[in-house]
């Protein structure tokens, strides 16, 4: 519960000359501290799933990549090893959520805990959405009291009088906030398919509005893709299938008509729609062109060391520029081996699985697959796995669908 609140409602505290720190970072390392403190006096058993095992393997792969990159005269340093802090955090969060969901092997209990966890995530996301809506309208100019602290490089669009504000929530970045809204919106859509609720509908409406207010085109695009995949894959009965395709057709016509209507509304167009209209002509978009040039530079360094990459090199920004593409970042940093690891980490629960017969288990599998595909596409213009503010919630949801590898007992 605390983790979920921290994921969505707390900012990153910048420490000069060091990495940013979040409350979920502190909670993860508090758990590690308590584990070592209590391990001598208390028997602790932890179920270790497949993806957690893959994180352990990645620790070795990262060391190889860092060592390999140092032979090319690139700006590597001992600070490269701070990436292990990020790995340790993901490892702890994954174990915490997996062991909570699979506390026992009863299918009914697993389903109940999954749905309860997703419901709580959506509730906290709706609170985050209310913060976004408040930032957009800026009543009594309250943004000036706290937004510069949360988003020192993004707050200028949220000060009084700015024409096209981009909300940042408590995350501090509109694109990152948009992704979290898209992820929680897809989670809420899954819950709506399992059981309709008026209160849930209100929460999802708030989250959707907040996502639009971030003006994040990539977030809107990946949500639409994820929602379509979930809606197409989700199964109940024949009647549901008929209604499903009818609803898809009606929604498509409605959204097209709504866009045409709202486009004619000059106020709404100037505030929000102008930015999303650029999705239809992405190759001429300045933001995309800048990203594309960064991809070329990073790809050149991948060809320099295609097997293990040249390491993450957090101080190599002047050399590489900004990759703005997590797939390209993994290719450059960890090579083909590291990128294969990333694919395995994302899709292992769908590769190494027996045929699922129970329809409710299949539907949840479709939901997590939609989340992974949605995120995989989002990782083309941005980062999730290596983002301290986005990776936590994503891997927590991944932990809802995995298989046990072994049980670790300290005694």
PDB file of C-alpha atoms in Angstrom, residues 138-374:
ATOM      1  CA  UNK A 138      -4.318  26.565 -11.199  1.00  0.00           C
ATOM      2  CA  UNK A 139      -6.920  27.931  -8.744  1.00  0.00           C
ATOM      3  CA  UNK A 140      -5.604  30.860  -6.690  1.00  0.00           C
ATOM      4  CA  UNK A 141      -2.281  30.380  -8.507  1.00  0.00           C
ATOM      5  CA  UNK A 142      -1.360  27.565  -6.092  1.00  0.00           C
ATOM      6  CA  UNK A 143       1.064  26.019  -8.595  1.00  0.00           C
ATOM      7  CA  UNK A 144       3.713  28.606  -7.761  1.00  0.00           C
ATOM      8  CA  UNK A 145       3.969  27.295  -4.188  1.00  0.00           C
ATOM      9  CA  UNK A 146       5.011  23.724  -4.968  1.00  0.00           C
ATOM     10  CA  UNK A 147       5.351  22.929  -8.700  1.00  0.00           C
ATOM     11  CA  UNK A 148       8.826  24.567  -9.090  1.00  0.00           C
ATOM     12  CA  UNK A 149      10.093  22.164  -6.425  1.00  0.00           C
ATOM     13  CA  UNK A 150       8.515  19.102  -8.080  1.00  0.00           C
ATOM     14  CA  UNK A 151       9.354  20.059 -11.670  1.00  0.00           C
ATOM     15  CA  UNK A 152      12.234  22.564 -11.756  1.00  0.00           C
ATOM     16  CA  UNK A 153      12.595  22.192 -15.537  1.00  0.00           C
ATOM     17  CA  UNK A 154       8.895  21.883 -16.434  1.00  0.00           C
ATOM     18  CA  UNK A 155       7.025  24.277 -14.135  1.00  0.00           C
ATOM     19  CA  UNK A 156       7.045  27.251 -16.553  1.00  0.00           C
ATOM     20  CA  UNK A 157       4.036  25.846 -18.438  1.00  0.00           C
ATOM     21  CA  UNK A 158       2.041  25.776 -15.204  1.00  0.00           C
ATOM     22  CA  UNK A 159       2.566  29.329 -14.010  1.00  0.00           C
ATOM     23  CA  UNK A 160      -0.251  31.818 -14.243  1.00  0.00           C
ATOM     24  CA  UNK A 161      -1.003  33.068 -17.725  1.00  0.00           C
ATOM     25  CA  UNK A 162       0.714  30.323 -19.771  1.00  0.00           C
ATOM     26  CA  UNK A 163      -1.422  29.415 -22.790  1.00  0.00           C
ATOM     27  CA  UNK A 164      -0.936  25.632 -23.049  1.00  0.00           C
ATOM     28  CA  UNK A 165      -0.163  24.109 -19.624  1.00  0.00           C
ATOM     29  CA  UNK A 166       1.249  20.557 -19.397  1.00  0.00           C
ATOM     30  CA  UNK A 167       0.452  18.984 -16.035  1.00  0.00           C
ATOM     31  CA  UNK A 168       3.169  17.020 -14.227  1.00  0.00           C
ATOM     32  CA  UNK A 169       1.329  15.567 -11.210  1.00  0.00           C
ATOM     33  CA  UNK A 170       3.763  14.775  -8.414  1.00  0.00           C
ATOM     34  CA  UNK A 171       6.141  13.018 -10.845  1.00  0.00           C
ATOM     35  CA  UNK A 172       7.575  16.233 -12.256  1.00  0.00           C
ATOM     36  CA  UNK A 173       7.492  15.361 -15.953  1.00  0.00           C
ATOM     37  CA  UNK A 174       4.396  15.522 -18.196  1.00  0.00           C
ATOM     38  CA  UNK A 175       5.393  12.531 -20.340  1.00  0.00           C
ATOM     39  CA  UNK A 176       6.164  10.376 -17.294  1.00  0.00           C
ATOM     40  CA  UNK A 177       2.901  11.428 -15.643  1.00  0.00           C
ATOM     41  CA  UNK A 178       1.074  10.655 -18.870  1.00  0.00           C
ATOM     42  CA  UNK A 179       2.501   7.137 -18.984  1.00  0.00           C
ATOM     43  CA  UNK A 180       1.450   6.440 -15.387  1.00  0.00           C
ATOM     44  CA  UNK A 181      -2.053   7.677 -16.186  1.00  0.00           C
ATOM     45  CA  UNK A 182      -2.146   5.431 -19.275  1.00  0.00           C
ATOM     46  CA  UNK A 183      -0.943   2.419 -17.265  1.00  0.00           C
ATOM     47  CA  UNK A 184      -3.477   2.905 -14.467  1.00  0.00           C
ATOM     48  CA  UNK A 185      -6.224   3.682 -16.973  1.00  0.00           C
ATOM     49  CA  UNK A 186      -5.602   0.339 -18.677  1.00  0.00           C
ATOM     50  CA  UNK A 187      -5.663  -1.349 -15.252  1.00  0.00           C
ATOM     51  CA  UNK A 188      -9.011   0.275 -14.513  1.00  0.00           C
ATOM     52  CA  UNK A 189     -10.363  -0.771 -17.900  1.00  0.00           C
ATOM     53  CA  UNK A 190      -9.510  -4.386 -17.058  1.00  0.00           C
ATOM     54  CA  UNK A 191     -11.399  -4.055 -13.760  1.00  0.00           C
ATOM     55  CA  UNK A 192     -14.378  -2.556 -15.609  1.00  0.00           C
ATOM     56  CA  UNK A 193     -14.469  -5.555 -17.918  1.00  0.00           C
ATOM     57  CA  UNK A 194     -14.547  -7.900 -14.936  1.00  0.00           C
ATOM     58  CA  UNK A 195     -17.173  -5.928 -13.007  1.00  0.00           C
ATOM     59  CA  UNK A 196     -18.761  -2.593 -13.910  1.00  0.00           C
ATOM     60  CA  UNK A 197     -18.902   0.119 -11.256  1.00  0.00           C
ATOM     61  CA  UNK A 198     -20.110   3.737 -11.314  1.00  0.00           C
ATOM     62  CA  UNK A 199     -17.419   4.808  -8.854  1.00  0.00           C
ATOM     63  CA  UNK A 200     -14.742   3.130 -10.961  1.00  0.00           C
ATOM     64  CA  UNK A 201     -16.119   4.874 -14.065  1.00  0.00           C
ATOM     65  CA  UNK A 202     -15.699   8.253 -12.356  1.00  0.00           C
ATOM     66  CA  UNK A 203     -12.107   7.404 -11.381  1.00  0.00           C
ATOM     67  CA  UNK A 204     -11.286   6.348 -14.937  1.00  0.00           C
ATOM     68  CA  UNK A 205     -12.830   9.517 -16.344  1.00  0.00           C
ATOM     69  CA  UNK A 206     -10.636  11.640 -14.059  1.00  0.00           C
ATOM     70  CA  UNK A 207      -7.524   9.663 -15.014  1.00  0.00           C
ATOM     71  CA  UNK A 208      -8.330   9.978 -18.722  1.00  0.00           C
ATOM     72  CA  UNK A 209      -8.771  13.756 -18.436  1.00  0.00           C
ATOM     73  CA  UNK A 210      -5.476  14.008 -16.535  1.00  0.00           C
ATOM     74  CA  UNK A 211      -3.719  11.962 -19.223  1.00  0.00           C
ATOM     75  CA  UNK A 212      -4.958  14.367 -21.906  1.00  0.00           C
ATOM     76  CA  UNK A 213      -3.836  17.347 -19.813  1.00  0.00           C
ATOM     77  CA  UNK A 214      -0.243  16.084 -19.841  1.00  0.00           C
ATOM     78  CA  UNK A 215      -0.310  16.639 -23.623  1.00  0.00           C
ATOM     79  CA  UNK A 216       1.744  13.455 -23.924  1.00  0.00           C
ATOM     80  CA  UNK A 217       1.082  12.086 -27.389  1.00  0.00           C
ATOM     81  CA  UNK A 218       3.014   8.882 -26.775  1.00  0.00           C
ATOM     82  CA  UNK A 219       0.950   8.148 -23.650  1.00  0.00           C
ATOM     83  CA  UNK A 220      -2.336   8.593 -25.485  1.00  0.00           C
ATOM     84  CA  UNK A 221      -1.133   6.469 -28.417  1.00  0.00           C
ATOM     85  CA  UNK A 222       0.080   3.555 -26.281  1.00  0.00           C
ATOM     86  CA  UNK A 223      -3.063   3.622 -24.140  1.00  0.00           C
ATOM     87  CA  UNK A 224      -5.254   3.334 -27.240  1.00  0.00           C
ATOM     88  CA  UNK A 225      -3.134   0.403 -28.449  1.00  0.00           C
ATOM     89  CA  UNK A 226      -3.190  -1.310 -25.056  1.00  0.00           C
ATOM     90  CA  UNK A 227      -6.934  -0.805 -24.643  1.00  0.00           C
ATOM     91  CA  UNK A 228      -7.667  -2.166 -28.118  1.00  0.00           C
ATOM     92  CA  UNK A 229      -5.538  -5.249 -27.459  1.00  0.00           C
ATOM     93  CA  UNK A 230      -7.209  -5.891 -24.117  1.00  0.00           C
ATOM     94  CA  UNK A 231     -10.669  -5.344 -25.535  1.00  0.00           C
ATOM     95  CA  UNK A 232     -10.068  -7.663 -28.493  1.00  0.00           C
ATOM     96  CA  UNK A 233      -8.441 -10.439 -26.425  1.00  0.00           C
ATOM     97  CA  UNK A 234     -10.824 -10.307 -23.457  1.00  0.00           C
ATOM     98  CA  UNK A 235     -13.440 -13.077 -23.509  1.00  0.00           C
ATOM     99  CA  UNK A 236     -16.629 -13.828 -21.601  1.00  0.00           C
ATOM    100  CA  UNK A 237     -19.287 -15.375 -23.799  1.00  0.00           C
ATOM    101  CA  UNK A 238     -20.708 -15.098 -27.316  1.00  0.00           C
ATOM    102  CA  UNK A 239     -23.032 -12.223 -26.448  1.00  0.00           C
ATOM    103  CA  UNK A 240     -20.097 -10.286 -24.980  1.00  0.00           C
ATOM    104  CA  UNK A 241     -18.134 -10.879 -28.194  1.00  0.00           C
ATOM    105  CA  UNK A 242     -20.925  -9.369 -30.296  1.00  0.00           C
ATOM    106  CA  UNK A 243     -21.250  -6.363 -28.009  1.00  0.00           C
ATOM    107  CA  UNK A 244     -17.467  -5.995 -27.937  1.00  0.00           C
ATOM    108  CA  UNK A 245     -17.061  -5.464 -31.669  1.00  0.00           C
ATOM    109  CA  UNK A 246     -20.183  -3.326 -31.836  1.00  0.00           C
ATOM    110  CA  UNK A 247     -18.828  -1.157 -29.032  1.00  0.00           C
ATOM    111  CA  UNK A 248     -15.442  -0.845 -30.747  1.00  0.00           C
ATOM    112  CA  UNK A 249     -17.167   0.388 -33.899  1.00  0.00           C
ATOM    113  CA  UNK A 250     -19.343   2.871 -31.993  1.00  0.00           C
ATOM    114  CA  UNK A 251     -16.366   4.185 -29.988  1.00  0.00           C
ATOM    115  CA  UNK A 252     -14.330   4.609 -33.158  1.00  0.00           C
ATOM    116  CA  UNK A 253     -17.076   6.626 -34.850  1.00  0.00           C
ATOM    117  CA  UNK A 254     -17.691   8.644 -31.674  1.00  0.00           C
ATOM    118  CA  UNK A 255     -14.034   9.536 -31.166  1.00  0.00           C
ATOM    119  CA  UNK A 256     -13.637  10.574 -34.786  1.00  0.00           C
ATOM    120  CA  UNK A 257     -16.765  12.739 -34.593  1.00  0.00           C
ATOM    121  CA  UNK A 258     -15.700  14.195 -31.247  1.00  0.00           C
ATOM    122  CA  UNK A 259     -12.276  15.100 -32.631  1.00  0.00           C
ATOM    123  CA  UNK A 260     -13.805  16.865 -35.648  1.00  0.00           C
ATOM    124  CA  UNK A 261     -16.234  18.740 -33.381  1.00  0.00           C
ATOM    125  CA  UNK A 262     -13.639  19.725 -30.781  1.00  0.00           C
ATOM    126  CA  UNK A 263     -11.154  20.717 -33.462  1.00  0.00           C
ATOM    127  CA  UNK A 264     -13.610  23.407 -34.489  1.00  0.00           C
ATOM    128  CA  UNK A 265     -13.682  24.671 -30.894  1.00  0.00           C
ATOM    129  CA  UNK A 266     -10.785  27.130 -30.918  1.00  0.00           C
ATOM    130  CA  UNK A 267     -10.328  27.212 -27.122  1.00  0.00           C
ATOM    131  CA  UNK A 268     -10.084  23.422 -26.687  1.00  0.00           C
ATOM    132  CA  UNK A 269      -7.951  23.058 -29.813  1.00  0.00           C
ATOM    133  CA  UNK A 270      -5.429  25.649 -28.645  1.00  0.00           C
ATOM    134  CA  UNK A 271      -5.257  24.150 -25.150  1.00  0.00           C
ATOM    135  CA  UNK A 272      -4.976  20.429 -25.906  1.00  0.00           C
ATOM    136  CA  UNK A 273      -5.804  19.064 -29.360  1.00  0.00           C
ATOM    137  CA  UNK A 274      -3.115  20.924 -31.318  1.00  0.00           C
ATOM    138  CA  UNK A 275      -0.414  18.736 -29.819  1.00  0.00           C
ATOM    139  CA  UNK A 276      -2.152  15.390 -30.414  1.00  0.00           C
ATOM    140  CA  UNK A 277      -2.865  16.352 -34.023  1.00  0.00           C
ATOM    141  CA  UNK A 278       0.899  16.030 -34.602  1.00  0.00           C
ATOM    142  CA  UNK A 279       0.603  12.238 -34.264  1.00  0.00           C
ATOM    143  CA  UNK A 280      -0.698  12.138 -37.819  1.00  0.00           C
ATOM    144  CA  UNK A 281       2.450  13.787 -39.199  1.00  0.00           C
ATOM    145  CA  UNK A 282       5.132  12.482 -36.856  1.00  0.00           C
ATOM    146  CA  UNK A 283       7.975  12.498 -39.410  1.00  0.00           C
ATOM    147  CA  UNK A 284       7.892  16.313 -39.580  1.00  0.00           C
ATOM    148  CA  UNK A 285       7.583  16.808 -35.820  1.00  0.00           C
ATOM    149  CA  UNK A 286      10.592  18.663 -34.341  1.00  0.00           C
ATOM    150  CA  UNK A 287      10.532  16.555 -31.180  1.00  0.00           C
ATOM    151  CA  UNK A 288      10.688  13.340 -33.227  1.00  0.00           C
ATOM    152  CA  UNK A 289      13.493  14.661 -35.457  1.00  0.00           C
ATOM    153  CA  UNK A 290      15.592  15.545 -32.382  1.00  0.00           C
ATOM    154  CA  UNK A 291      15.033  12.070 -30.946  1.00  0.00           C
ATOM    155  CA  UNK A 292      15.913  10.447 -34.265  1.00  0.00           C
ATOM    156  CA  UNK A 293      19.318  12.133 -34.385  1.00  0.00           C
ATOM    157  CA  UNK A 294      19.999  10.891 -30.839  1.00  0.00           C
ATOM    158  CA  UNK A 295      19.098   7.344 -31.904  1.00  0.00           C
ATOM    159  CA  UNK A 296      21.647   7.474 -34.745  1.00  0.00           C
ATOM    160  CA  UNK A 297      24.472   8.453 -32.363  1.00  0.00           C
ATOM    161  CA  UNK A 298      23.589   5.709 -29.884  1.00  0.00           C
ATOM    162  CA  UNK A 299      23.323   3.125 -32.661  1.00  0.00           C
ATOM    163  CA  UNK A 300      26.835   3.985 -33.805  1.00  0.00           C
ATOM    164  CA  UNK A 301      28.156   3.104 -30.349  1.00  0.00           C
ATOM    165  CA  UNK A 302      26.169  -0.127 -30.425  1.00  0.00           C
ATOM    166  CA  UNK A 303      28.004  -1.117 -33.614  1.00  0.00           C
ATOM    167  CA  UNK A 304      31.272  -0.363 -31.779  1.00  0.00           C
ATOM    168  CA  UNK A 305      30.499  -3.101 -29.220  1.00  0.00           C
ATOM    169  CA  UNK A 306      27.465  -5.070 -30.442  1.00  0.00           C
ATOM    170  CA  UNK A 307      27.651  -8.052 -28.054  1.00  0.00           C
ATOM    171  CA  UNK A 308      27.880  -6.535 -24.552  1.00  0.00           C
ATOM    172  CA  UNK A 309      27.570  -2.824 -25.305  1.00  0.00           C
ATOM    173  CA  UNK A 310      29.683  -0.102 -23.700  1.00  0.00           C
ATOM    174  CA  UNK A 311      27.945   0.111 -20.317  1.00  0.00           C
ATOM    175  CA  UNK A 312      25.323   2.586 -19.038  1.00  0.00           C
ATOM    176  CA  UNK A 313      27.927   5.368 -18.543  1.00  0.00           C
ATOM    177  CA  UNK A 314      25.691   7.862 -16.655  1.00  0.00           C
ATOM    178  CA  UNK A 315      28.394  10.526 -17.171  1.00  0.00           C
ATOM    179  CA  UNK A 316      28.541   9.954 -20.939  1.00  0.00           C
ATOM    180  CA  UNK A 317      25.789  12.423 -21.848  1.00  0.00           C
ATOM    181  CA  UNK A 318      28.176  14.653 -23.803  1.00  0.00           C
ATOM    182  CA  UNK A 319      29.266  11.647 -25.872  1.00  0.00           C
ATOM    183  CA  UNK A 320      25.918   9.950 -26.517  1.00  0.00           C
ATOM    184  CA  UNK A 321      23.473  12.788 -26.104  1.00  0.00           C
ATOM    185  CA  UNK A 322      20.028  11.682 -24.962  1.00  0.00           C
ATOM    186  CA  UNK A 323      18.954   8.301 -26.321  1.00  0.00           C
ATOM    187  CA  UNK A 324      15.218   8.968 -25.737  1.00  0.00           C
ATOM    188  CA  UNK A 325      14.642   5.353 -26.714  1.00  0.00           C
ATOM    189  CA  UNK A 326      15.001   2.600 -24.155  1.00  0.00           C
ATOM    190  CA  UNK A 327      15.565  -0.077 -26.777  1.00  0.00           C
ATOM    191  CA  UNK A 328      18.394   1.970 -28.250  1.00  0.00           C
ATOM    192  CA  UNK A 329      19.725   2.649 -24.745  1.00  0.00           C
ATOM    193  CA  UNK A 330      19.888  -1.090 -24.014  1.00  0.00           C
ATOM    194  CA  UNK A 331      21.528  -1.815 -27.371  1.00  0.00           C
ATOM    195  CA  UNK A 332      24.186   0.825 -26.764  1.00  0.00           C
ATOM    196  CA  UNK A 333      24.672   0.077 -23.047  1.00  0.00           C
ATOM    197  CA  UNK A 334      24.313  -3.716 -22.863  1.00  0.00           C
ATOM    198  CA  UNK A 335      24.511  -4.826 -26.486  1.00  0.00           C
ATOM    199  CA  UNK A 336      22.549  -7.598 -28.152  1.00  0.00           C
ATOM    200  CA  UNK A 337      22.857  -9.788 -25.044  1.00  0.00           C
ATOM    201  CA  UNK A 338      21.348  -7.107 -22.813  1.00  0.00           C
ATOM    202  CA  UNK A 339      18.546  -6.369 -25.261  1.00  0.00           C
ATOM    203  CA  UNK A 340      17.733 -10.093 -25.430  1.00  0.00           C
ATOM    204  CA  UNK A 341      17.614 -10.042 -21.624  1.00  0.00           C
ATOM    205  CA  UNK A 342      15.153  -7.127 -21.743  1.00  0.00           C
ATOM    206  CA  UNK A 343      12.863  -9.004 -24.140  1.00  0.00           C
ATOM    207  CA  UNK A 344      13.008 -12.048 -21.899  1.00  0.00           C
ATOM    208  CA  UNK A 345      12.269  -9.959 -18.816  1.00  0.00           C
ATOM    209  CA  UNK A 346       9.219  -8.400 -20.444  1.00  0.00           C
ATOM    210  CA  UNK A 347       7.757 -11.480 -22.137  1.00  0.00           C
ATOM    211  CA  UNK A 348       8.986 -14.452 -20.067  1.00  0.00           C
ATOM    212  CA  UNK A 349       5.655 -15.022 -18.319  1.00  0.00           C
ATOM    213  CA  UNK A 350       3.984 -15.453 -21.712  1.00  0.00           C
ATOM    214  CA  UNK A 351       6.733 -17.608 -23.214  1.00  0.00           C
ATOM    215  CA  UNK A 352       7.272 -20.090 -20.374  1.00  0.00           C
ATOM    216  CA  UNK A 353       3.668 -20.891 -19.587  1.00  0.00           C
ATOM    217  CA  UNK A 354       1.371 -23.826 -20.052  1.00  0.00           C
ATOM    218  CA  UNK A 355      -1.912 -23.382 -21.845  1.00  0.00           C
ATOM    219  CA  UNK A 356      -4.269 -21.614 -19.449  1.00  0.00           C
ATOM    220  CA  UNK A 357      -7.729 -23.135 -19.450  1.00  0.00           C
ATOM    221  CA  UNK A 358      -9.596 -21.003 -16.877  1.00  0.00           C
ATOM    222  CA  UNK A 359     -11.088 -18.010 -18.696  1.00  0.00           C
ATOM    223  CA  UNK A 360     -10.502 -15.546 -15.837  1.00  0.00           C
ATOM    224  CA  UNK A 361      -6.815 -16.536 -15.734  1.00  0.00           C
ATOM    225  CA  UNK A 362      -6.543 -16.155 -19.511  1.00  0.00           C
ATOM    226  CA  UNK A 363      -8.133 -12.721 -19.335  1.00  0.00           C
ATOM    227  CA  UNK A 364      -5.623 -11.547 -16.738  1.00  0.00           C
ATOM    228  CA  UNK A 365      -2.857 -12.932 -18.912  1.00  0.00           C
ATOM    229  CA  UNK A 366      -4.244 -10.845 -21.789  1.00  0.00           C
ATOM    230  CA  UNK A 367      -4.291  -7.791 -19.527  1.00  0.00           C
ATOM    231  CA  UNK A 368      -0.634  -8.131 -18.529  1.00  0.00           C
ATOM    232  CA  UNK A 369       0.312  -8.863 -22.150  1.00  0.00           C
ATOM    233  CA  UNK A 370      -1.466  -5.630 -23.169  1.00  0.00           C
ATOM    234  CA  UNK A 371       0.471  -3.766 -20.452  1.00  0.00           C
ATOM    235  CA  UNK A 372       3.782  -5.179 -21.711  1.00  0.00           C
ATOM    236  CA  UNK A 373       3.060  -4.434 -25.392  1.00  0.00           C
ATOM    237  CA  UNK A 374       1.849  -0.936 -24.509  1.00  0.00           C
TER     238      UNK A 374
END
